[in-house]
CSV table of C-alpha atoms and ligand atoms in Angstrom, one decimal:
chain,number,residue,atom,x,y,z
A,1391,MET,CA,80.7,-27.2,112.5
A,1392,LEU,CA,82.2,-29.8,110.2
A,1393,LYS,CA,81.6,-27.9,107.0
A,1394,GLY,CA,85.5,-27.5,105.6
A,1395,LYS,CA,87.3,-29.7,108.1
A,1396,HIS,CA,89.6,-32.3,106.8
A,1397,ILE,CA,89.4,-35.5,108.6
A,1398,ILE,CA,91.6,-38.7,108.4
A,1399,LEU,CA,89.4,-41.7,108.8
A,1400,GLY,CA,91.6,-44.9,109.9
A,1401,ILE,CA,89.6,-48.2,109.0
A,1402,THR,CA,91.1,-51.4,110.8
A,1403,GLY,CA,90.2,-55.2,110.2
A,1404,SER,CA,86.9,-55.2,111.8
A,1405,ILE,CA,83.5,-56.6,110.8
A,1406,ALA,CA,82.3,-53.0,111.6
A,1407,ALA,CA,84.5,-51.6,108.8
A,1408,TYR,CA,81.3,-51.5,107.2
A,1409,LYS,CA,80.0,-48.9,109.4
A,1410,ALA,CA,82.7,-46.8,107.7
A,1411,ALA,CA,80.8,-46.3,104.7
A,1412,TYR,CA,77.9,-44.8,106.7
A,1413,LEU,CA,80.6,-42.6,108.5
A,1414,ILE,CA,81.9,-41.1,105.2
A,1415,ARG,CA,78.4,-40.5,103.9
A,1416,ALA,CA,77.4,-38.8,107.1
A,1417,LEU,CA,80.8,-36.6,107.1
A,1418,VAL,CA,80.7,-35.5,103.4
A,1419,LYS,CA,76.7,-34.6,103.7
A,1420,LYS,CA,78.1,-32.1,106.3
A,1421,GLY,CA,80.7,-30.6,104.0
A,1422,THR,CA,83.9,-32.3,105.5
A,1423,GLU,CA,87.0,-34.2,103.3
A,1424,VAL,CA,87.7,-37.2,104.2
A,1425,GLN,CA,90.5,-39.0,103.4
A,1426,VAL,CA,90.7,-42.7,104.3
A,1427,VAL,CA,93.8,-44.5,105.5
A,1428,ILE,CA,93.0,-48.4,105.7
A,1429,THR,CA,95.3,-51.0,107.1
A,1430,PRO,CA,95.6,-54.5,105.0
A,1431,ALA,CA,93.2,-56.3,107.3
A,1432,GLY,CA,90.8,-53.6,106.6
A,1433,LYS,CA,90.7,-54.2,102.9
A,1434,GLU,CA,89.3,-57.6,103.9
A,1435,PHE,CA,86.2,-56.3,105.1
A,1436,ILE,CA,85.1,-53.3,102.7
A,1437,THR,CA,86.7,-52.5,99.5
A,1438,PRO,CA,88.7,-49.3,98.8
A,1439,LEU,CA,86.3,-48.9,95.6
A,1440,THR,CA,83.3,-48.4,97.8
A,1441,LEU,CA,85.5,-45.9,100.1
A,1442,ALA,CA,87.1,-43.7,97.3
A,1443,THR,CA,83.9,-43.3,95.7
A,1444,LEU,CA,81.9,-42.3,99.0
A,1445,SER,CA,84.9,-39.7,100.0
A,1446,SER,CA,85.7,-38.8,96.4
A,1447,HIS,CA,89.5,-39.6,97.0
A,1448,PRO,CA,91.5,-42.3,96.4
A,1449,VAL,CA,92.1,-44.5,99.5
A,1450,ILE,CA,95.6,-44.6,101.1
A,1451,SER,CA,96.8,-48.0,102.0
A,1452,GLU,CA,100.3,-48.4,101.3
A,1453,PHE,CA,103.3,-46.6,102.2
A,1454,PHE,CA,104.1,-46.5,98.1
A,1455,SER,CA,102.7,-47.6,95.0
A,1456,ASN,CA,104.0,-50.6,93.7
A,1457,ARG,CA,103.0,-49.5,89.7
A,1458,ASP,CA,104.3,-46.3,89.6
A,1459,GLY,CA,106.7,-45.9,92.9
A,1460,THR,CA,104.9,-42.6,94.4
A,1461,TRP,CA,105.0,-42.3,97.9
A,1462,ASN,CA,102.0,-41.6,100.1
A,1463,SER,CA,103.6,-38.9,102.9
A,1464,HIS,CA,102.4,-39.6,106.1
A,1465,VAL,CA,103.8,-36.5,107.5
A,1466,ASP,CA,102.0,-34.3,104.9
A,1467,LEU,CA,98.8,-36.1,105.8
A,1468,GLY,CA,99.2,-35.8,109.7
A,1469,LEU,CA,99.5,-32.1,108.9
A,1470,TRP,CA,96.5,-31.7,106.7
A,1471,ALA,CA,94.0,-33.2,109.6
A,1472,ASP,CA,92.1,-31.1,111.5
A,1473,ALA,CA,91.1,-34.7,113.5
A,1474,MET,CA,92.0,-37.9,112.8
A,1475,LEU,CA,89.3,-40.8,113.6
A,1476,ILE,CA,89.9,-44.3,113.7
A,1477,ALA,CA,86.8,-46.2,113.6
A,1478,PRO,CA,86.6,-49.1,113.6
A,1479,ALA,CA,90.0,-49.5,115.5
A,1480,THR,CA,90.7,-53.1,116.5
A,1481,ALA,CA,92.6,-54.4,119.7
A,1482,SER,CA,95.7,-55.2,117.4
A,1483,THR,CA,95.8,-51.5,116.2
A,1484,ILE,CA,95.0,-49.8,119.3
A,1485,GLY,CA,97.9,-51.7,120.9
A,1486,LYS,CA,100.2,-50.6,117.9
A,1487,MET,CA,99.1,-46.9,118.6
A,1488,ALA,CA,99.6,-47.4,122.6
A,1489,ASN,CA,103.3,-48.8,121.8
A,1490,GLY,CA,104.6,-46.9,118.7
A,1491,ILE,CA,104.5,-49.9,116.6
A,1492,ALA,CA,104.6,-48.1,113.1
A,1493,ASP,CA,104.3,-51.1,110.6
A,1494,ASN,CA,101.3,-49.9,108.5
A,1495,MET,CA,100.4,-46.6,107.3
A,1496,LEU,CA,97.6,-46.1,109.3
A,1497,VAL,CA,99.7,-46.1,112.4
A,1498,THR,CA,102.6,-44.2,110.9
A,1499,THR,CA,100.1,-41.4,110.1
A,1500,TYR,CA,99.0,-41.3,113.8
A,1501,LEU,CA,102.1,-41.0,115.3
A,1502,SER,CA,102.8,-37.8,112.5
A,1503,CYS,CA,99.5,-36.4,113.4
A,1504,LYS,CA,99.4,-33.0,115.1
A,1505,ALA,CA,95.5,-32.9,114.9
A,1506,PRO,CA,93.3,-34.4,117.9
A,1507,VAL,CA,92.7,-38.1,117.8
A,1508,PHE,CA,89.5,-39.9,118.2
A,1509,VAL,CA,89.2,-43.7,118.6
A,1510,ALA,CA,86.5,-46.0,118.1
A,1511,PRO,CA,87.0,-49.5,119.2
A,1512,ALA,CA,85.3,-52.6,117.9
A,1513,MET,CA,85.9,-56.2,119.2
A,1514,ASP,CA,84.6,-59.0,120.6
A,1515,LEU,CA,83.5,-58.6,124.4
A,1516,ASP,CA,86.4,-60.6,125.9
A,1517,MET,CA,89.0,-58.5,123.6
A,1518,PHE,CA,87.7,-55.6,124.9
A,1519,ALA,CA,87.8,-56.5,128.5
A,1520,HIS,CA,91.1,-58.2,128.2
A,1521,PRO,CA,93.3,-56.0,130.8
A,1522,SER,CA,95.9,-55.6,127.8
A,1523,THR,CA,93.4,-53.7,125.4
A,1524,GLN,CA,92.4,-51.8,128.5
A,1525,GLN,CA,95.7,-50.9,129.3
A,1526,ASN,CA,96.5,-50.2,125.7
A,1527,LEU,CA,93.0,-47.9,126.0
A,1528,ALA,CA,94.6,-46.2,128.9
A,1529,ARG,CA,97.4,-45.4,127.6
A,1530,LEU,CA,95.9,-43.6,124.5
A,1531,ARG,CA,93.6,-42.0,127.1
A,1532,ALA,CA,96.8,-40.5,128.7
A,1533,PHE,CA,98.2,-39.0,124.9
A,1534,GLY,CA,95.1,-37.3,125.1
A,1535,ASN,CA,93.3,-39.2,122.4
A,1536,ARG,CA,89.9,-39.5,123.1
A,1537,ILE,CA,88.0,-43.1,123.0
A,1538,ILE,CA,84.8,-43.4,121.6
A,1539,GLU,CA,83.4,-46.1,123.9
A,1540,PRO,CA,81.6,-49.1,122.2
A,1541,THR,CA,78.4,-49.9,123.1
A,1542,SER,CA,76.7,-53.0,124.7
A,1543,GLY,CA,74.7,-55.5,122.2
A,1544,GLU,CA,74.9,-58.5,120.3
A,1545,LEU,CA,78.6,-58.7,118.3
A,1546,ALA,CA,79.5,-60.8,115.3
A,1547,SER,CA,80.4,-64.0,117.3
A,1548,HIS,CA,76.6,-63.5,118.0
A,1549,LEU,CA,78.1,-63.2,122.0
A,1550,VAL,CA,76.1,-60.5,123.7
A,1551,GLY,CA,78.7,-57.3,125.5
A,1552,LYS,CA,80.4,-54.6,125.4
A,1553,GLY,CA,82.5,-54.2,122.2
A,1554,ARG,CA,80.1,-52.7,119.4
A,1555,MET,CA,81.5,-49.9,117.4
A,1556,GLU,CA,79.3,-46.7,118.4
A,1557,GLU,CA,76.7,-45.8,115.6
A,1558,PRO,CA,78.3,-43.4,112.8
A,1559,ASP,CA,75.5,-40.5,113.8
A,1560,ARG,CA,76.6,-40.5,117.3
A,1561,ILE,CA,80.6,-40.5,116.0
A,1562,VAL,CA,79.7,-37.9,114.2
A,1563,SER,CA,78.1,-35.5,117.3
A,1564,VAL,CA,81.2,-36.4,118.9
A,1565,LEU,CA,83.2,-34.5,116.4
A,1566,GLU,CA,80.7,-31.7,115.9
A,1567,ASP,CA,80.6,-31.1,119.7
A,1568,PHE,CA,84.6,-31.0,119.7
A,1569,PHE,CA,84.8,-28.5,116.6
A,1570,ALA,CA,81.5,-26.3,118.2
A,1571,GLU,CA,83.9,-26.0,121.8
A,1572,SER,CA,87.1,-25.3,119.6
A,1573,ALA,CA,85.2,-22.3,117.9
A,1574,LEU,CA,84.0,-20.9,121.5
A,1575,LEU,CA,87.7,-21.7,123.2
A,1576,LYS,CA,90.2,-20.8,120.3
A,1577,ASP,CA,92.3,-18.2,121.4
A,1578,LYS,CA,90.9,-17.8,124.9
A,1579,LYS,CA,93.7,-17.4,127.5
A,1580,ILE,CA,92.7,-19.8,130.4
A,1581,LEU,CA,94.6,-20.0,133.5
A,1582,ILE,CA,94.7,-23.7,135.2
A,1583,THR,CA,95.8,-24.3,139.0
A,1584,ALA,CA,96.9,-27.9,139.5
A,1585,GLY,CA,98.7,-30.4,141.9
A,1586,PRO,CA,99.2,-30.0,145.7
A,1587,THR,CA,101.3,-27.2,147.6
A,1588,TYR,CA,104.0,-28.0,149.8
A,1589,GLU,CA,104.6,-26.1,152.9
A,1590,LYS,CA,107.9,-26.4,154.1
A,1591,ILE,CA,108.9,-27.1,158.0
A,1592,ASP,CA,112.5,-27.4,157.5
A,1593,PRO,CA,114.7,-28.5,154.5
A,1594,VAL,CA,113.5,-32.3,154.1
A,1595,ARG,CA,109.9,-31.9,155.7
A,1596,PHE,CA,106.8,-30.2,154.5
A,1597,ILE,CA,102.8,-30.6,154.9
A,1598,GLY,CA,101.2,-31.1,152.0
A,1599,ASN,CA,98.2,-33.6,150.3
A,1600,TYR,CA,97.3,-36.5,147.8
A,1601,SER,CA,97.0,-34.4,144.8
A,1602,SER,CA,98.6,-35.5,141.9
A,1603,GLY,CA,97.5,-33.0,139.3
A,1604,LYS,CA,96.1,-35.5,137.0
A,1605,MET,CA,92.8,-33.4,137.2
A,1606,GLY,CA,94.4,-30.1,136.5
A,1607,TYR,CA,96.6,-31.4,133.7
A,1608,ALA,CA,93.6,-33.4,132.0
A,1609,LEU,CA,91.8,-29.9,132.2
A,1610,ALA,CA,95.1,-28.3,130.5
A,1611,GLU,CA,95.3,-30.7,127.8
A,1612,ALA,CA,91.3,-30.5,127.0
A,1613,CYS,CA,91.6,-26.5,126.9
A,1614,ALA,CA,94.8,-26.8,124.9
A,1615,GLU,CA,93.5,-29.1,122.4
A,1616,ARG,CA,90.2,-26.6,121.8
A,1617,GLY,CA,92.8,-24.0,120.7
A,1618,ALA,CA,93.1,-22.0,124.1
A,1619,ALA,CA,96.5,-20.9,125.2
A,1620,VAL,CA,96.9,-22.4,128.8
A,1621,THR,CA,98.9,-21.2,131.6
A,1622,LEU,CA,98.9,-23.8,134.0
A,1623,VAL,CA,100.5,-23.3,137.4
A,1624,SER,CA,101.6,-26.6,138.8
A,1625,GLY,CA,102.3,-27.5,142.3
A,1626,PRO,CA,105.2,-30.5,142.6
A,1627,VAL,CA,103.8,-33.2,140.4
A,1628,SER,CA,105.4,-35.9,138.2
A,1629,LEU,CA,103.5,-35.0,135.0
A,1630,VAL,CA,104.2,-33.5,132.2
A,1631,ALA,CA,102.0,-31.2,129.8
A,1632,ARG,CA,102.2,-32.5,126.7
A,1633,HIS,CA,100.3,-29.8,124.2
A,1634,PRO,CA,102.6,-27.0,122.7
A,1635,SER,CA,100.0,-24.7,123.7
A,1636,ILE,CA,100.1,-25.2,127.7
A,1637,GLN,CA,102.8,-22.7,129.3
A,1638,VAL,CA,103.8,-24.5,132.8
A,1639,VAL,CA,104.8,-22.3,135.8
A,1640,ARG,CA,106.4,-24.4,138.1
A,1641,VAL,CA,105.7,-23.5,142.1
A,1642,GLU,CA,105.9,-25.4,145.2
A,1643,SER,CA,104.0,-23.6,148.4
A,1644,ALA,CA,100.5,-21.9,148.3
A,1645,ALA,CA,102.3,-18.4,148.5
A,1646,GLU,CA,104.0,-19.0,145.1
A,1647,MET,CA,101.1,-20.3,143.8
A,1648,TYR,CA,99.0,-17.2,144.9
A,1649,GLU,CA,101.7,-14.8,143.1
A,1650,ALA,CA,101.8,-16.6,139.9
A,1651,ALA,CA,98.1,-17.0,139.7
A,1652,MET,CA,97.6,-12.9,140.5
A,1653,GLU,CA,100.2,-12.2,137.8
A,1654,ALA,CA,98.6,-14.3,135.4
A,1655,PHE,CA,95.0,-13.6,135.7
A,1656,PRO,CA,94.2,-10.0,134.5
A,1657,SER,CA,95.3,-10.9,130.9
A,1658,MET,CA,93.2,-14.3,131.4
A,1659,ASP,CA,89.8,-15.1,129.7
A,1660,ALA,CA,89.1,-17.6,132.6
A,1661,ALA,CA,90.6,-19.7,135.4
A,1662,ILE,CA,90.3,-23.1,136.1
A,1663,LEU,CA,91.0,-23.5,140.1
A,1664,SER,CA,91.5,-27.3,140.2
A,1665,ALA,CA,94.6,-27.5,142.9
A,1666,ALA,CA,94.6,-28.8,146.0
A,1667,VAL,CA,96.2,-25.7,147.9
A,1668,ALA,CA,97.3,-26.1,151.6
A,1669,ASP,CA,94.9,-23.6,153.8
A,1670,TYR,CA,97.9,-23.5,156.4
A,1671,ARG,CA,101.8,-23.1,156.4
A,1672,PRO,CA,104.0,-23.4,159.1
A,1673,GLU,CA,104.6,-20.0,160.8
A,1674,THR,CA,108.4,-20.4,160.5
A,1675,MET,CA,110.7,-23.1,158.4
A,1676,SER,CA,113.8,-24.0,160.2
A,1677,ASP,CA,116.7,-23.7,157.9
A,1678,VAL,CA,118.5,-26.8,159.2
A,1679,LYS,CA,116.9,-30.1,159.5
A,1680,ILE,CA,115.2,-30.6,162.5
A,1681,LYS,CA,116.8,-33.1,164.8
A,1682,ARG,CA,114.6,-35.7,166.6
A,1683,GLU,CA,117.8,-36.0,169.0
A,1684,THR,CA,117.2,-32.3,170.3
A,1685,THR,CA,113.6,-32.2,170.0
A,1686,SER,CA,111.5,-34.5,172.2
A,1687,GLU,CA,108.1,-33.1,171.4
A,1688,MET,CA,107.3,-30.5,168.6
A,1689,THR,CA,104.5,-28.0,168.2
A,1690,LEU,CA,103.8,-26.5,164.9
A,1691,ARG,CA,102.5,-23.1,164.7
A,1692,LEU,CA,100.2,-22.6,161.3
A,1693,VAL,CA,99.3,-19.4,160.0
A,1694,PRO,CA,96.5,-19.4,156.8
A,1695,ASN,CA,97.6,-19.3,153.2
A,1696,PRO,CA,96.1,-16.6,150.8
A,1697,ASP,CA,92.9,-18.1,149.4
A,1698,ILE,CA,93.6,-17.9,145.5
A,1699,ALA,CA,90.1,-18.7,144.4
A,1700,ALA,CA,88.5,-16.0,146.9
A,1701,SER,CA,91.3,-13.4,145.9
A,1702,LEU,CA,90.6,-14.0,141.8
A,1703,GLY,CA,86.9,-13.5,142.5
A,1704,ALA,CA,87.3,-10.5,144.4
A,1705,VAL,CA,89.3,-8.7,141.5
A,1706,LYS,CA,87.7,-10.5,138.7
A,1707,LYS,CA,86.6,-8.3,135.6
A,1708,PRO,CA,82.8,-8.4,134.0
A,1709,GLY,CA,83.8,-11.2,131.2
A,1710,GLN,CA,86.2,-13.1,133.0
A,1711,VAL,CA,85.1,-16.7,134.0
A,1712,LEU,CA,86.1,-18.2,137.5
A,1713,VAL,CA,86.0,-21.9,137.8
A,1714,GLY,CA,86.4,-23.6,141.1
A,1715,PHE,CA,86.6,-27.0,142.7
A,1716,ALA,CA,85.3,-28.4,146.0
A,1717,LEU,CA,86.6,-31.7,147.5
A,1718,GLU,CA,84.3,-32.3,150.0
A,1719,THR,CA,84.1,-35.6,152.6
A,1720,ASP,CA,80.4,-34.8,153.8
A,1721,ARG,CA,77.9,-32.2,153.0
A,1722,GLY,CA,79.4,-31.5,149.6
A,1723,ILE,CA,76.4,-29.6,147.9
A,1724,LEU,CA,76.1,-27.2,151.2
A,1725,HIS,CA,79.8,-26.9,151.2
A,1726,ALA,CA,80.1,-26.3,147.5
A,1727,GLU,CA,77.3,-23.7,147.2
A,1728,GLU,CA,78.7,-21.7,150.0
A,1729,LYS,CA,82.3,-21.6,148.2
A,1730,LEU,CA,80.5,-20.6,144.7
A,1731,ARG,CA,79.0,-17.8,146.7
A,1732,ARG,CA,81.9,-16.8,148.9
A,1733,LYS,CA,84.6,-16.9,146.2
A,1734,HIS,CA,82.4,-15.1,143.4
A,1735,LEU,CA,83.0,-18.2,141.2
A,1736,ASP,CA,80.9,-18.7,138.0
A,1737,PHE,CA,80.5,-22.3,138.5
A,1738,ILE,CA,81.9,-24.8,141.1
A,1739,VAL,CA,82.9,-28.6,140.4
A,1740,LEU,CA,82.1,-30.8,143.4
A,1741,ASN,CA,83.9,-33.9,144.0
A,1742,SER,CA,83.6,-35.9,147.1
A,1743,LEU,CA,85.8,-38.5,148.7
A,1744,GLN,CA,82.8,-40.2,149.7
A,1745,ASP,CA,82.3,-41.5,146.2
A,1746,ALA,CA,84.7,-45.0,145.2
A,1747,GLY,CA,87.0,-43.8,142.3
A,1748,ALA,CA,86.5,-40.2,142.9
A,1749,GLY,CA,89.3,-37.1,144.3
A,1750,PHE,CA,93.0,-37.8,144.4
A,1751,GLN,CA,95.2,-39.5,142.4
A,1752,CYS,CA,93.1,-42.1,140.8
A,1753,ASP,CA,92.2,-41.6,137.0
A,1754,THR,CA,88.4,-41.2,137.4
A,1755,ASN,CA,86.6,-39.0,138.9
A,1756,LYS,CA,82.8,-38.5,139.9
A,1757,ILE,CA,81.6,-34.6,139.7
A,1758,SER,CA,78.7,-32.3,140.0
A,1759,ILE,CA,78.7,-28.7,138.6
A,1760,LEU,CA,76.9,-26.3,140.5
A,1761,ASP,CA,76.2,-22.7,139.4
A,1762,ALA,CA,73.6,-20.0,140.8
A,1763,ARG,CA,70.8,-21.7,139.3
A,1764,GLU,CA,71.1,-25.7,138.9
A,1765,HIS,CA,73.5,-28.6,140.2
A,1766,VAL,CA,74.2,-31.2,137.3
A,1767,ASP,CA,75.3,-34.5,138.7
A,1768,TYR,CA,77.8,-36.6,136.1
A,1769,PRO,CA,78.8,-40.3,136.5
A,1770,LEU,CA,82.0,-41.7,137.0
A,1771,LYS,CA,84.6,-41.0,134.2
A,1772,THR,CA,88.3,-40.8,133.3
A,1773,LYS,CA,89.5,-37.6,134.2
A,1774,GLN,CA,90.1,-36.9,130.4
A,1775,GLU,CA,86.3,-37.1,129.7
A,1776,VAL,CA,85.6,-35.3,133.2
A,1777,ALA,CA,87.8,-32.3,132.1
A,1778,ILE,CA,85.7,-32.3,128.4
A,1779,ASP,CA,82.7,-32.1,130.5
A,1780,ILE,CA,83.8,-29.0,132.6
A,1781,VAL,CA,85.3,-27.5,129.3
A,1782,LYS,CA,81.8,-28.0,127.8
A,1783,ARG,CA,80.2,-26.0,130.9
A,1784,LEU,CA,82.9,-23.3,130.3
A,1785,ALA,CA,82.2,-23.1,126.5
A,1786,VAL,CA,78.7,-22.4,127.7
A,1787,CYS,CA,79.9,-19.2,129.7
A,1788,TRP,CA,80.7,-17.5,126.3
A,1789,SER,CA,77.9,-19.1,123.8
B,2657,LIG,O1,95.1,-33.9,141.4
B,2657,LIG,P1,94.3,-35.2,141.5
B,2657,LIG,O2,95.1,-36.1,142.2
B,2657,LIG,O3,93.6,-35.4,140.2
B,2657,LIG,O4,92.9,-34.6,142.2
B,2657,LIG,C1,92.4,-34.0,141.7
B,2657,LIG,C2,91.4,-33.0,143.1
B,2657,LIG,C3,90.8,-33.6,144.0
B,2657,LIG,C4,92.9,-32.4,143.7
B,2657,LIG,C5,90.6,-31.7,142.0
B,2657,LIG,O5,89.8,-32.6,141.7
B,2657,LIG,C6,89.7,-31.2,143.3
B,2657,LIG,O6,89.2,-31.2,143.9
B,2657,LIG,N1,90.8,-29.7,143.4
B,2657,LIG,C7,90.5,-28.8,144.7
B,2657,LIG,C8,90.9,-29.4,146.1
B,2657,LIG,C9,90.7,-28.3,147.2
B,2657,LIG,O7,91.5,-27.9,147.6
B,2657,LIG,O8,89.3,-28.2,147.4
B,2657,LIG,P2,88.6,-27.1,148.7
B,2657,LIG,O9,87.8,-27.0,148.6
B,2657,LIG,O10,89.5,-27.3,149.8
B,2657,LIG,O11,89.0,-25.6,147.7
B,2657,LIG,C10,88.1,-24.9,147.2
B,2657,LIG,C11,88.6,-24.0,146.1
B,2657,LIG,O12,89.5,-22.9,146.4
B,2657,LIG,C12,89.3,-24.9,145.0
B,2657,LIG,O13,89.2,-24.3,143.7
B,2657,LIG,C13,90.5,-24.4,145.6
B,2657,LIG,O14,91.8,-24.4,144.4
B,2657,LIG,C14,91.0,-23.3,145.8
B,2657,LIG,N2,91.5,-22.7,146.9
B,2657,LIG,C15,91.8,-23.3,148.0
B,2657,LIG,C16,92.1,-23.1,148.8
B,2657,LIG,C17,93.3,-22.0,148.9
B,2657,LIG,N3,93.7,-21.3,150.2
B,2657,LIG,N4,93.0,-21.2,147.9
B,2657,LIG,C18,92.3,-21.8,146.8
B,2657,LIG,O15,92.3,-21.3,145.6
């Protein structure tokens, strides 16, 4: 999977920089072309000579050469890359990346890079745990960058805790998995529903729910990053899709979401239905604001909305993959299995409001994936990481 791929390896000033030598060797063995970009502090920990020898490319550190005035173009580098990996990434570089402080060649290249970016932090446990570092990492995740979590163990300070850069072999497998999924998702057309729906009562009031769209938007980014063309039918949320391969169709009500999904689905290879669709809407909507002064009591009569997932399941053609979600508060597995069968889903993602950090609005989720044969439980992860787990499962349908 890594053969012929172009990877920019960014190295920063950490003792873990020595592991970059092993990383380059492992990547080059797999047939990858590696271009090293190193920060001035990085050069204090490992010599450019070692890195240039292992990668067979001159190491880039400065914007231009003092000797002959030649420029290193961060823009060209960013376009050349199939992926950028920053390993080790110090707290300082992570902070600069999160805030666009382009004062060295590495961060400038990062800001110009159109390819997926992987970040392997390495630092002391207290630095890693500091809210500032955690906030910067959260920003990088929100930009769509993948954080390869550090492991726990003895650190350079001899303290024991989380902050050791992940081992080179593990980092290489993360990259391999990414390119393997990309090979399966490339040029696939994927419909994703996200966010809540609003069912109008009058021009100022609606029935809605707490969905923020974070789960659906993370899925859209994960699919698009792997080469899929995504149609994202989104209920009213404040999020913005970043990737150019995501076409957003904005809707408000369940009826509008139904129309948009039914229209798009025939030309899709898959649909992932993560939206929290209102099951009922008011039978009538008042054209003018209902006045409290004129209505002492109010009864709302509700009628059912179309079930988008079940409707897509009914028209699904052989080869199309349909993925649903189940948001439950009790007897999750039982309800999810029932939805899997009734809506003709290929698999269903169960999340429960009983789990802390799962479901609406939070940046994390805890899921189980159920299909006709088995169910697999996953630990609490960021919604970006959960999206990748779902995309991996989707890729299995095409492998
Ligand atoms: O948006 P976030 O704040 O990040 O929160 C994410 C989430 C909690 C909304 C998401 O993870 C989730 O669980 N989405 C599905 C919520 C839901 O409506 O679940 P459900 O069990 O009621 O519906 C089952 C399936 O049928 C879902 O795929 C749903 O999209 C679909 N459905 C439901 C009703 C309906 N009328 N049409 C549908 O297509």
